[in-house]
Amino acid sequence: MTSAESDPSDSSPVATEKIVSLCARRGFIFPSSEIYGGINGFWDYGPLGVELKNNLKAAWWQRMVRERGDVEGIDSSIVAHPRTWEASGHVEHFSDPMVDCRACKKRFRADQLEGIEGCSSREGTSEHDFTEPVGFNLMLQTKIGASEESASVAYLRPETCQSIFTDFKRVREAARQKVPFGIAQIGKAFRNEITPRNFTFRSREFEQAEMEFFVHPSDRDRWFDIWREERMAFHREIGLQESQTRFREHAATELAHYAGRAVDVEFLFPFGWQEIEGIHDRGDWDLSRHSEFSGKDLSMTDEDGERYTPMVVETSMGVDRTALAILVAAYCEEVLEGGESRTVMRFAPKLAPVKVAVLPLSKKLKEPAHAIAKDLRRSFNCFYDDSGNIGRRYRRQDEIGTPFCVTYDFDSQEDGKVTVRDRDTMQQERIPIDGLARTLRERLEGEA
Ligand code: ATP
């Protein structure tokens, strides 16, 4: 067995720096406003990053909304009525404990002091001189209104789910849904994190893919268990392996004041096991609070004619954190027979930013190769490259995880076939140009 065939799950964990460097070099993810030195906690996704993230969101939407009759999708505004955040408890409770160092003036999360760098401003010691912890509200504020005097404070949403609760009645009636059913959305969320870190893992602007499932109180535990398993099945589908993912059940002392149960899906990042998704039993907290604060009754009547407020099981996935997990899981460095090495991103084909690369063997074959690329582009994200030697071009595609390279050579003109190279096995096969898109689609779906 060549090392190219080895199981990627038994390779040692990749260092974060390697992922950060590949992401910048190949245009997956890089600092926002980079030419000004960046802005802490904000990231831009480049041409490959946006494809990867869109593919992840599409896979989530497909599985959570399209393939189910009991989940509806929405796309709500980022700024909601400020009362929303009073009702949800965010104005009062959404804070992290913060300490400042009196000497170096740096600011830290009081519950995340392990492993931080020492103080650079004190003589004879590297220990910080911390203030007492104070609660720091993480919501980002903005002002709405034309003039400074009349403008009112509003918040950039710290989570996408609150509009699902405020839209609950409208969506249920419009979509003619009955409990149990869910409402899902994907969108931006903002948190003024005290210490953004670990690349995109803790950002100040990020995306969430959230689904709130409304159930009768008697059905709450059953649905919690169903969603817990379903969400792990999704993480398997996108290529996160058993050895890299685990559940972590929250202890009673960790639970949010409204939560019945909470389980995190954790991924083994180079910086340790960390949460990529939370599955929460939120009880009837949200609907009850919005009923109370809005004066609109959000309760329902069950089959026995009893009034009840639906309970909520939430699945809340961080899109950026999961995209980072996918990058870490896919990264693989291999030494090939003959001593040559390659970096290969083993993305699940459905997530790969580029599905096929068309590479003419010589620039003289540009025209027919272009025609093939043009045809394939109608079906997939397809890349065309005619510069440099073919080996180097294959390596460039391996490094961005392109599942198939199609090489057009001088024989192609004679036999109407191209060479298709598989990213993982590196095996090459002659395939007819006629029907190429269909053959590739079958293989991509077969390997998905
Ligand atoms: P943490 O404890 O790591 O701050 P959390 O428990 O506050 O996360 P939730 O409020 O449950 O997170 O949010 C749901 C999901 O949103 C998380 O599982 C995570 O994937 C994502 N998320 C939350 N905060 C951030 C952030 N600052 N940057 C990127 N993703 C985030």
GROMACS .gro file of C-alpha atoms and ligand atoms in nm:
model
  479
    1MET     CA    1   0.000   0.000   0.000
    2THR     CA    2   0.146   0.338  -0.093
    3SER     CA    3   0.115   0.614   0.159
    4ALA     CA    4  -0.130   0.778  -0.081
    5GLU     CA    5  -0.375   0.502   0.003
    6SER     CA    6  -0.330   0.528   0.377
    7ASP     CA    7  -0.631   0.608   0.591
    8PRO     CA    8  -0.632   0.986   0.651
    9SER     CA    9  -0.779   0.929   0.998
   10ASP     CA   10  -0.454   0.788   1.127
   11SER     CA   11  -0.240   1.083   1.024
   12SER     CA   12  -0.122   1.307   1.307
   13PRO     CA   13  -0.318   1.628   1.370
   14VAL     CA   14  -0.218   1.918   1.151
   15ALA     CA   15  -0.088   2.240   1.306
   16THR     CA   16  -0.321   2.539   1.284
   17GLU     CA   17  -0.047   2.744   1.113
   18LYS     CA   18  -0.043   2.505   0.818
   19ILE     CA   19  -0.417   2.546   0.766
   20VAL     CA   20  -0.395   2.925   0.806
   21SER     CA   21  -0.111   2.944   0.556
   22LEU     CA   22  -0.278   2.719   0.297
   23CYS     CA   23  -0.604   2.912   0.336
   24ALA     CA   24  -0.433   3.245   0.269
   25ARG     CA   25  -0.209   3.119  -0.011
   26ARG     CA   26  -0.485   2.944  -0.203
   27GLY     CA   27  -0.756   3.197  -0.133
   28PHE     CA   28  -0.983   3.006   0.104
   29ILE     CA   29  -0.986   3.244   0.402
   30PHE     CA   30  -0.773   3.546   0.494
   31PRO     CA   31  -0.797   3.846   0.728
   32SER     CA   32  -1.061   4.104   0.651
   33SER     CA   33  -0.917   4.446   0.553
   34GLU     CA   34  -0.578   4.279   0.519
   35ILE     CA   35  -0.413   4.578   0.347
   36TYR     CA   36  -0.487   4.783   0.662
   37GLY     CA   37  -0.339   4.516   0.887
   38GLY     CA   38  -0.664   4.324   0.939
   39ILE     CA   39  -0.937   4.370   1.198
   40ASN     CA   40  -0.940   4.130   1.490
   41GLY     CA   41  -1.215   3.868   1.473
   42PHE     CA   42  -1.322   3.934   1.112
   43TRP     CA   43  -1.236   3.715   0.813
   44ASP     CA   44  -1.294   3.713   0.439
   45TYR     CA   45  -1.361   3.404   0.233
   46GLY     CA   46  -1.193   3.406  -0.108
   47PRO     CA   47  -1.292   3.228  -0.431
   48LEU     CA   48  -1.237   2.877  -0.292
   49GLY     CA   49  -1.356   2.955   0.060
   50VAL     CA   50  -1.691   3.087  -0.056
   51GLU     CA   51  -1.745   2.772  -0.266
   52LEU     CA   52  -1.659   2.549   0.030
   53LYS     CA   53  -1.886   2.742   0.263
   54ASN     CA   54  -2.171   2.753   0.011
   55ASN     CA   55  -2.139   2.378  -0.043
   56LEU     CA   56  -2.155   2.323   0.333
   57LYS     CA   57  -2.462   2.545   0.366
   58ALA     CA   58  -2.627   2.373   0.069
   59ALA     CA   59  -2.565   2.028   0.222
   60TRP     CA   60  -2.717   2.149   0.551
   61TRP     CA   61  -3.018   2.309   0.378
   62GLN     CA   62  -3.075   1.999   0.168
   63ARG     CA   63  -3.076   1.765   0.465
   64MET     CA   64  -3.248   1.991   0.719
   65VAL     CA   65  -3.510   2.161   0.501
   66ARG     CA   66  -3.555   2.021   0.149
   67GLU     CA   67  -3.552   1.652   0.236
   68ARG     CA   68  -3.800   1.697   0.519
   69GLY     CA   69  -4.169   1.776   0.514
   70ASP     CA   70  -4.160   1.893   0.873
   71VAL     CA   71  -3.904   2.177   0.855
   72GLU     CA   72  -3.961   2.516   0.688
   73GLY     CA   73  -3.687   2.761   0.590
   74ILE     CA   74  -3.675   3.137   0.647
   75ASP     CA   75  -3.429   3.423   0.595
   76SER     CA   76  -3.490   3.694   0.854
   77SER     CA   77  -3.337   4.039   0.898
   78ILE     CA   78  -3.016   4.076   1.097
   79VAL     CA   79  -3.150   4.370   1.297
   80ALA     CA   80  -3.465   4.289   1.494
   81HIS     CA   81  -3.688   4.498   1.718
   82PRO     CA   82  -3.479   4.575   2.030
   83ARG     CA   83  -3.750   4.426   2.254
   84THR     CA   84  -3.657   4.089   2.099
   85TRP     CA   85  -3.330   4.095   2.292
   86GLU     CA   86  -3.494   4.199   2.614
   87ALA     CA   87  -3.739   3.911   2.586
   88SER     CA   88  -3.467   3.661   2.496
   89GLY     CA   89  -3.261   3.759   2.798
   90HIS     CA   90  -2.963   3.878   2.593
   91VAL     CA   91  -2.969   4.238   2.720
   92GLU     CA   92  -2.953   4.112   3.077
   93HIS     CA   93  -2.755   3.789   3.054
   94PHE     CA   94  -2.549   3.767   2.734
   95SER     CA   95  -2.210   3.844   2.883
   96ASP     CA   96  -1.878   3.679   2.944
   97PRO     CA   97  -1.664   3.744   3.254
   98MET     CA   98  -1.384   3.983   3.159
   99VAL     CA   99  -1.062   4.083   3.338
  100ASP     CA  100  -0.810   4.352   3.248
  101CYS     CA  101  -0.442   4.344   3.333
  102ARG     CA  102  -0.361   4.670   3.511
  103ALA     CA  103   0.000   4.653   3.390
  104CYS     CA  104  -0.010   4.555   3.019
  105LYS     CA  105  -0.372   4.671   2.969
  106LYS     CA  106  -0.461   4.352   2.785
  107ARG     CA  107  -0.813   4.216   2.822
  108PHE     CA  108  -0.901   3.848   2.875
  109ARG     CA  109  -1.197   3.621   2.933
  110ALA     CA  110  -1.179   3.530   3.300
  111ASP     CA  111  -1.288   3.172   3.225
  112GLN     CA  112  -1.023   3.122   2.956
  113LEU     CA  113  -0.697   3.217   3.126
  114GLU     CA  114  -0.528   2.881   3.078
  115GLY     CA  115  -0.239   2.900   2.832
  116ILE     CA  116  -0.247   3.277   2.778
  117GLU     CA  117   0.078   3.462   2.721
  118GLY     CA  118   0.237   3.627   3.027
  119CYS     CA  119   0.244   3.996   3.110
  120SER     CA  120   0.511   4.190   2.927
  121SER     CA  121   0.494   4.504   3.141
  122ARG     CA  122   0.576   4.395   3.494
  123GLU     CA  123   0.926   4.382   3.629
  124GLY     CA  124   1.055   4.057   3.771
  125THR     CA  125   0.740   3.858   3.691
  126SER     CA  126   0.533   3.762   3.392
  127GLU     CA  127   0.218   3.734   3.601
  128HIS     CA  128  -0.068   3.961   3.510
  129ASP     CA  129  -0.216   4.202   3.761
  130PHE     CA  130  -0.584   4.129   3.700
  131THR     CA  131  -0.886   4.341   3.793
  132GLU     CA  132  -1.190   4.165   3.942
  133PRO     CA  133  -1.401   3.994   3.670
  134VAL     CA  134  -1.690   4.197   3.535
  135GLY     CA  135  -1.967   4.092   3.297
  136PHE     CA  136  -1.909   4.217   2.943
  137ASN     CA  137  -2.214   4.214   2.715
  138LEU     CA  138  -2.124   4.053   2.383
  139MET     CA  139  -2.394   4.213   2.168
  140LEU     CA  140  -2.274   4.458   1.904
  141GLN     CA  141  -2.476   4.777   1.903
  142THR     CA  142  -2.572   5.000   1.618
  143LYS     CA  143  -2.802   5.298   1.581
  144ILE     CA  144  -3.108   5.319   1.361
  145GLY     CA  145  -3.248   5.651   1.249
  146ALA     CA  146  -3.148   5.949   1.040
  147SER     CA  147  -3.045   6.199   1.307
  148GLU     CA  148  -2.817   6.141   1.602
  149GLU     CA  149  -3.079   6.272   1.851
  150SER     CA  150  -3.367   6.056   1.735
  151ALA     CA  151  -3.162   5.746   1.655
  152SER     CA  152  -3.239   5.443   1.868
  153VAL     CA  153  -3.006   5.168   1.978
  154ALA     CA  154  -3.042   4.836   1.799
  155TYR     CA  155  -2.835   4.520   1.806
  156LEU     CA  156  -2.673   4.306   1.542
  157ARG     CA  157  -2.820   3.965   1.626
  158PRO     CA  158  -2.593   3.747   1.842
  159GLU     CA  159  -2.778   3.434   1.721
  160THR     CA  160  -3.009   3.370   1.430
  161CYS     CA  161  -3.279   3.180   1.618
  162GLN     CA  162  -3.469   3.461   1.788
  163SER     CA  163  -3.646   3.564   1.466
  164ILE     CA  164  -3.754   3.203   1.427
  165PHE     CA  165  -3.942   3.241   1.755
  166THR     CA  166  -4.089   3.580   1.669
  167ASP     CA  167  -4.192   3.447   1.323
  168PHE     CA  168  -4.324   3.120   1.467
  169LYS     CA  169  -4.697   3.193   1.435
  170ARG     CA  170  -4.673   3.348   1.090
  171VAL     CA  171  -4.465   3.062   0.948
  172ARG     CA  172  -4.678   2.791   1.106
  173GLU     CA  173  -4.995   2.938   0.964
  174ALA     CA  174  -4.854   3.027   0.622
  175ALA     CA  175  -4.695   2.684   0.575
  176ARG     CA  176  -4.994   2.504   0.734
  177GLN     CA  177  -4.765   2.314   0.968
  178LYS     CA  178  -4.869   2.130   1.283
  179VAL     CA  179  -4.654   2.056   1.587
  180PRO     CA  180  -4.412   1.879   1.572
  181PHE     CA  181  -4.236   2.084   1.308
  182GLY     CA  182  -3.928   2.301   1.273
  183ILE     CA  183  -3.810   2.631   1.128
  184ALA     CA  184  -3.455   2.668   0.997
  185GLN     CA  185  -3.233   2.947   0.879
  186ILE     CA  186  -2.874   3.021   0.791
  187GLY     CA  187  -2.732   3.364   0.846
  188LYS     CA  188  -2.482   3.601   1.000
  189ALA     CA  189  -2.449   3.650   1.374
  190PHE     CA  190  -2.229   3.894   1.562
  191ARG     CA  191  -2.064   3.873   1.902
  192ASN     CA  192  -1.818   4.120   2.043
  193GLU     CA  193  -1.593   3.839   2.166
  194ILE     CA  194  -1.340   3.955   2.425
  195THR     CA  195  -1.058   3.749   2.275
  196PRO     CA  196  -1.119   3.631   1.918
  197ARG     CA  197  -0.873   3.353   1.847
  198ASN     CA  198  -0.784   3.025   1.682
  199PHE     CA  199  -0.828   3.153   1.328
  200THR     CA  200  -1.201   3.165   1.241
  201PHE     CA  201  -1.298   2.951   1.539
  202ARG     CA  202  -1.386   3.245   1.761
  203SER     CA  203  -1.479   3.538   1.539
  204ARG     CA  204  -1.684   3.850   1.596
  205GLU     CA  205  -1.883   3.803   1.277
  206PHE     CA  206  -1.979   3.449   1.182
  207GLU     CA  207  -2.257   3.240   1.034
  208GLN     CA  208  -2.492   3.003   1.205
  209ALA     CA  209  -2.717   2.733   1.061
  210GLU     CA  210  -2.993   2.693   1.315
  211MET     CA  211  -3.310   2.490   1.338
  212GLU     CA  212  -3.575   2.522   1.608
  213PHE     CA  213  -3.805   2.221   1.635
  214PHE     CA  214  -4.137   2.280   1.814
  215VAL     CA  215  -4.281   1.984   2.000
  216HIS     CA  216  -4.555   1.896   2.246
  217PRO     CA  217  -4.415   1.887   2.603
  218SER     CA  218  -4.480   1.513   2.621
  219ASP     CA  219  -4.251   1.457   2.320
  220ARG     CA  220  -3.954   1.666   2.419
  221ASP     CA  221  -3.699   1.398   2.519
  222ARG     CA  222  -3.776   1.177   2.223
  223TRP     CA  223  -3.711   1.460   1.978
  224PHE     CA  224  -3.397   1.567   2.157
  225ASP     CA  225  -3.252   1.218   2.103
  226ILE     CA  226  -3.367   1.206   1.740
  227TRP     CA  227  -3.196   1.537   1.659
  228ARG     CA  228  -2.883   1.447   1.847
  229GLU     CA  229  -2.833   1.139   1.627
  230GLU     CA  230  -2.943   1.315   1.309
  231ARG     CA  231  -2.693   1.593   1.357
  232MET     CA  232  -2.404   1.354   1.409
  233ALA     CA  233  -2.510   1.171   1.092
  234PHE     CA  234  -2.479   1.503   0.908
  235HIS     CA  235  -2.124   1.555   1.035
  236ARG     CA  236  -2.037   1.208   0.908
  237GLU     CA  237  -2.190   1.295   0.569
  238ILE     CA  238  -1.964   1.599   0.533
  239GLY     CA  239  -1.651   1.396   0.606
  240LEU     CA  240  -1.587   1.442   0.980
  241GLN     CA  241  -1.489   1.100   1.106
  242GLU     CA  242  -1.582   0.917   1.423
  243SER     CA  243  -1.234   0.959   1.568
  244GLN     CA  244  -1.256   1.337   1.520
  245THR     CA  245  -1.601   1.407   1.662
  246ARG     CA  246  -1.772   1.343   1.993
  247PHE     CA  247  -2.069   1.451   2.200
  248ARG     CA  248  -2.022   1.641   2.522
  249GLU     CA  249  -2.323   1.661   2.750
  250HIS     CA  250  -2.338   1.978   2.959
  251ALA     CA  251  -2.338   1.936   3.335
  252ALA     CA  252  -2.637   2.086   3.517
  253THR     CA  253  -2.416   2.372   3.644
  254GLU     CA  254  -2.320   2.472   3.286
  255LEU     CA  255  -2.673   2.494   3.149
  256ALA     CA  256  -2.819   2.828   3.042
  257HIS     CA  257  -3.090   2.941   3.285
  258TYR     CA  258  -3.367   2.829   3.047
  259ALA     CA  259  -3.212   2.506   2.915
  260GLY     CA  260  -3.330   2.157   3.003
  261ARG     CA  261  -3.045   1.968   2.838
  262ALA     CA  262  -2.756   2.060   2.614
  263VAL     CA  263  -2.513   1.850   2.415
  264ASP     CA  264  -2.224   1.988   2.214
  265VAL     CA  265  -2.087   1.825   1.904
  266GLU     CA  266  -1.713   1.867   1.945
  267PHE     CA  267  -1.439   1.833   1.685
  268LEU     CA  268  -1.073   1.756   1.750
  269PHE     CA  269  -0.904   2.077   1.630
  270PRO     CA  270  -0.526   2.121   1.647
  271PHE     CA  271  -0.600   2.334   1.956
  272GLY     CA  272  -0.806   2.059   2.124
  273TRP     CA  273  -1.165   1.933   2.139
  274GLN     CA  274  -1.396   2.226   2.075
  275GLU     CA  275  -1.764   2.284   2.006
  276ILE     CA  276  -1.886   2.314   1.647
  277GLU     CA  277  -2.257   2.269   1.718
  278GLY     CA  278  -2.491   2.282   2.014
  279ILE     CA  279  -2.809   2.076   2.050
  280HIS     CA  280  -3.027   2.237   2.313
  281ASP     CA  281  -3.353   2.168   2.485
  282ARG     CA  282  -3.471   2.528   2.529
  283GLY     CA  283  -3.803   2.431   2.687
  284ASP     CA  284  -4.081   2.686   2.636
  285TRP     CA  285  -3.859   2.977   2.742
  286ASP     CA  286  -3.844   3.160   2.411
  287LEU     CA  287  -4.207   3.137   2.303
  288SER     CA  288  -4.330   3.217   2.656
  289ARG     CA  289  -4.104   3.520   2.684
  290HIS     CA  290  -4.198   3.654   2.341
  291SER     CA  291  -4.567   3.602   2.426
  292GLU     CA  292  -4.514   3.798   2.745
  293PHE     CA  293  -4.310   4.083   2.593
  294SER     CA  294  -4.515   4.123   2.273
  295GLY     CA  295  -4.856   4.059   2.423
  296LYS     CA  296  -4.923   3.810   2.138
  297ASP     CA  297  -5.032   3.464   2.246
  298LEU     CA  298  -4.798   3.203   2.095
  299SER     CA  299  -4.952   2.905   2.273
  300MET     CA  300  -5.151   2.631   2.100
  301THR     CA  301  -5.425   2.379   2.166
  302ASP     CA  302  -5.349   2.008   2.165
  303GLU     CA  303  -5.568   1.717   2.056
  304ASP     CA  304  -5.731   1.701   2.401
  305GLY     CA  305  -5.822   2.067   2.383
  306GLU     CA  306  -5.552   2.167   2.636
  307ARG     CA  307  -5.357   2.492   2.588
  308TYR     CA  308  -4.980   2.453   2.585
  309THR     CA  309  -4.671   2.640   2.475
  310PRO     CA  310  -4.455   2.424   2.245
  311MET     CA  311  -4.117   2.312   2.370
  312VAL     CA  312  -3.814   2.373   2.154
  313VAL     CA  313  -3.529   2.144   2.056
  314GLU     CA  314  -3.261   2.351   1.886
  315THR     CA  315  -2.974   2.246   1.664
  316SER     CA  316  -2.724   2.530   1.626
  317MET     CA  317  -2.426   2.476   1.399
  318GLY     CA  318  -2.150   2.729   1.345
  319VAL     CA  319  -2.090   2.740   0.971
  320ASP     CA  320  -1.740   2.887   1.001
  321ARG     CA  321  -1.635   2.651   1.277
  322THR     CA  322  -1.763   2.354   1.079
  323ALA     CA  323  -1.590   2.481   0.763
  324LEU     CA  324  -1.268   2.503   0.967
  325ALA     CA  325  -1.325   2.147   1.095
  326ILE     CA  326  -1.368   2.033   0.734
  327LEU     CA  327  -1.040   2.200   0.636
  328VAL     CA  328  -0.858   2.035   0.927
  329ALA     CA  329  -1.014   1.695   0.858
  330ALA     CA  330  -0.931   1.715   0.487
  331TYR     CA  331  -0.567   1.823   0.524
  332CYS     CA  332  -0.318   1.550   0.446
  333GLU     CA  333   0.054   1.551   0.371
  334GLU     CA  334   0.182   1.244   0.192
  335VAL     CA  335   0.517   1.111   0.081
  336LEU     CA  336   0.474   0.927  -0.245
  337GLU     CA  337   0.674   0.643  -0.390
  338GLY     CA  338   0.997   0.797  -0.518
  339GLY     CA  339   1.013   1.039  -0.226
  340GLU     CA  340   0.807   1.318  -0.373
  341SER     CA  341   0.557   1.473  -0.136
  342ARG     CA  342   0.215   1.625  -0.187
  343THR     CA  343  -0.040   1.811   0.021
  344VAL     CA  344  -0.389   1.691  -0.055
  345MET     CA  345  -0.721   1.816   0.076
  346ARG     CA  346  -0.943   1.510   0.096
  347PHE     CA  347  -1.275   1.695   0.093
  348ALA     CA  348  -1.592   1.492   0.054
  349PRO     CA  349  -1.665   1.548  -0.318
  350LYS     CA  350  -1.988   1.737  -0.250
  351LEU     CA  351  -1.792   1.993  -0.044
  352ALA     CA  352  -1.492   2.030  -0.274
  353PRO     CA  353  -1.480   2.392  -0.399
  354VAL     CA  354  -1.368   2.283  -0.745
  355LYS     CA  355  -1.505   1.952  -0.871
  356VAL     CA  356  -1.304   1.912  -1.191
  357ALA     CA  357  -0.995   2.070  -1.341
  358VAL     CA  358  -0.933   2.060  -1.715
  359LEU     CA  359  -0.564   2.051  -1.800
  360PRO     CA  360  -0.448   2.039  -2.163
  361LEU     CA  361  -0.116   1.862  -2.191
  362SER     CA  362   0.017   2.134  -2.417
  363LYS     CA  363  -0.088   2.493  -2.482
  364LYS     CA  364  -0.142   2.384  -2.843
  365LEU     CA  365  -0.444   2.188  -2.721
  366LYS     CA  366  -0.601   2.493  -2.560
  367GLU     CA  367  -0.899   2.518  -2.789
  368PRO     CA  368  -1.054   2.170  -2.752
  369ALA     CA  369  -0.970   2.169  -2.379
  370HIS     CA  370  -1.147   2.501  -2.338
  371ALA     CA  371  -1.453   2.356  -2.510
  372ILE     CA  372  -1.457   2.067  -2.260
  373ALA     CA  373  -1.424   2.307  -1.965
  374LYS     CA  374  -1.705   2.519  -2.103
  375ASP     CA  375  -1.929   2.216  -2.128
  376LEU     CA  376  -1.841   2.088  -1.778
  377ARG     CA  377  -1.902   2.433  -1.626
  378ARG     CA  378  -2.271   2.392  -1.694
  379SER     CA  379  -2.271   2.104  -1.445
  380PHE     CA  380  -1.995   2.179  -1.190
  381ASN     CA  381  -1.750   2.432  -1.065
  382CYS     CA  382  -1.472   2.356  -1.310
  383PHE     CA  383  -1.123   2.503  -1.329
  384TYR     CA  384  -0.907   2.541  -1.637
  385ASP     CA  385  -0.527   2.550  -1.615
  386ASP     CA  386  -0.271   2.527  -1.895
  387SER     CA  387   0.036   2.673  -1.723
  388GLY     CA  388   0.335   2.476  -1.595
  389ASN     CA  389   0.419   2.110  -1.618
  390ILE     CA  390   0.139   1.859  -1.569
  391GLY     CA  391   0.280   1.720  -1.241
  392ARG     CA  392   0.282   2.066  -1.088
  393ARG     CA  393  -0.070   2.131  -1.211
  394TYR     CA  394  -0.190   1.807  -1.048
  395ARG     CA  395  -0.026   1.915  -0.719
  396ARG     CA  396  -0.202   2.252  -0.732
  397GLN     CA  397  -0.536   2.074  -0.769
  398ASP     CA  398  -0.454   1.824  -0.493
  399GLU     CA  399  -0.380   2.114  -0.262
  400ILE     CA  400  -0.729   2.257  -0.310
  401GLY     CA  401  -0.896   1.916  -0.302
  402THR     CA  402  -1.025   1.889  -0.661
  403PRO     CA  403  -1.160   1.532  -0.690
  404PHE     CA  404  -1.091   1.491  -1.065
  405CYS     CA  405  -0.839   1.624  -1.315
  406VAL     CA  406  -0.921   1.583  -1.682
  407THR     CA  407  -0.619   1.586  -1.912
  408TYR     CA  408  -0.659   1.648  -2.281
  409ASP     CA  409  -0.359   1.516  -2.475
  410PHE     CA  410  -0.257   1.460  -2.836
  411ASP     CA  411  -0.431   1.119  -2.845
  412SER     CA  412  -0.758   1.282  -2.740
  413GLN     CA  413  -0.799   1.426  -3.086
  414GLU     CA  414  -0.771   1.076  -3.233
  415ASP     CA  415  -0.965   0.858  -2.986
  416GLY     CA  416  -1.216   1.113  -2.848
  417LYS     CA  417  -1.105   1.030  -2.492
  418VAL     CA  418  -0.944   1.218  -2.204
  419THR     CA  419  -0.743   1.097  -1.906
  420VAL     CA  420  -0.928   1.132  -1.578
  421ARG     CA  421  -0.710   1.131  -1.267
  422ASP     CA  422  -0.857   1.054  -0.926
  423ARG     CA  423  -0.733   1.285  -0.645
  424ASP     CA  424  -0.715   1.018  -0.376
  425THR     CA  425  -0.583   0.712  -0.559
  426MET     CA  426  -0.400   0.917  -0.826
  427GLN     CA  427  -0.509   0.649  -1.071
  428GLN     CA  428  -0.566   0.751  -1.429
  429GLU     CA  429  -0.823   0.623  -1.669
  430ARG     CA  430  -0.919   0.697  -2.031
  431ILE     CA  431  -1.280   0.811  -2.056
  432PRO     CA  432  -1.484   0.917  -2.364
  433ILE     CA  433  -1.537   1.292  -2.398
  434ASP     CA  434  -1.888   1.215  -2.511
  435GLY     CA  435  -2.089   1.186  -2.187
  436LEU     CA  436  -1.796   1.305  -1.971
  437ALA     CA  437  -2.012   1.533  -1.753
  438ARG     CA  438  -2.251   1.245  -1.680
  439THR     CA  439  -1.968   1.003  -1.595
  440LEU     CA  440  -1.807   1.256  -1.362
  441ARG     CA  441  -2.138   1.338  -1.195
  442GLU     CA  442  -2.203   0.969  -1.129
  443ARG     CA  443  -1.859   0.932  -0.976
  444LEU     CA  444  -1.891   1.246  -0.765
  445GLU     CA  445  -2.227   1.134  -0.633
  446GLY     CA  446  -2.106   0.779  -0.584
  447GLU     CA  447  -1.819   0.900  -0.369
  448ALA     CA  448  -2.023   1.159  -0.180
  449ATP     P1  449  -1.863   2.915   2.286
  449ATP     O1  450  -1.891   2.855   2.422
  449ATP     O2  451  -1.754   2.846   2.211
  449ATP     O3  452  -1.850   3.064   2.289
  449ATP     P2  453  -2.144   2.904   2.253
  449ATP     O4  454  -2.181   2.788   2.338
  449ATP     O5  455  -2.163   3.041   2.306
  449ATP     O6  456  -1.994   2.888   2.199
  449ATP     P3  457  -2.377   2.889   2.092
  449ATP     O7  458  -2.434   3.013   2.149
  449ATP     O8  459  -2.433   2.757   2.134
  449ATP     O9  460  -2.218   2.890   2.117
  449ATP    O10  461  -2.376   2.904   1.934
  449ATP     C1  462  -2.398   2.795   1.848
  449ATP     C2  463  -2.283   2.775   1.752
  449ATP    O11  464  -2.245   2.897   1.692
  449ATP     C3  465  -2.158   2.724   1.820
  449ATP    O12  466  -2.161   2.583   1.831
  449ATP     C4  467  -2.049   2.770   1.726
  449ATP    O13  468  -2.029   2.675   1.621
  449ATP     C5  469  -2.106   2.897   1.667
  449ATP     N1  470  -2.039   3.012   1.731
  449ATP     C6  471  -2.070   3.069   1.849
  449ATP     N2  472  -1.987   3.171   1.877
  449ATP     C7  473  -1.900   3.179   1.772
  449ATP     C8  474  -1.791   3.265   1.740
  449ATP     N3  475  -1.755   3.364   1.821
  449ATP     N4  476  -1.724   3.244   1.624
  449ATP     C9  477  -1.761   3.146   1.539
  449ATP     N5  478  -1.864   3.061   1.565
  449ATP    C10  479  -1.933   3.077   1.679
   0.00000   0.00000   0.00000
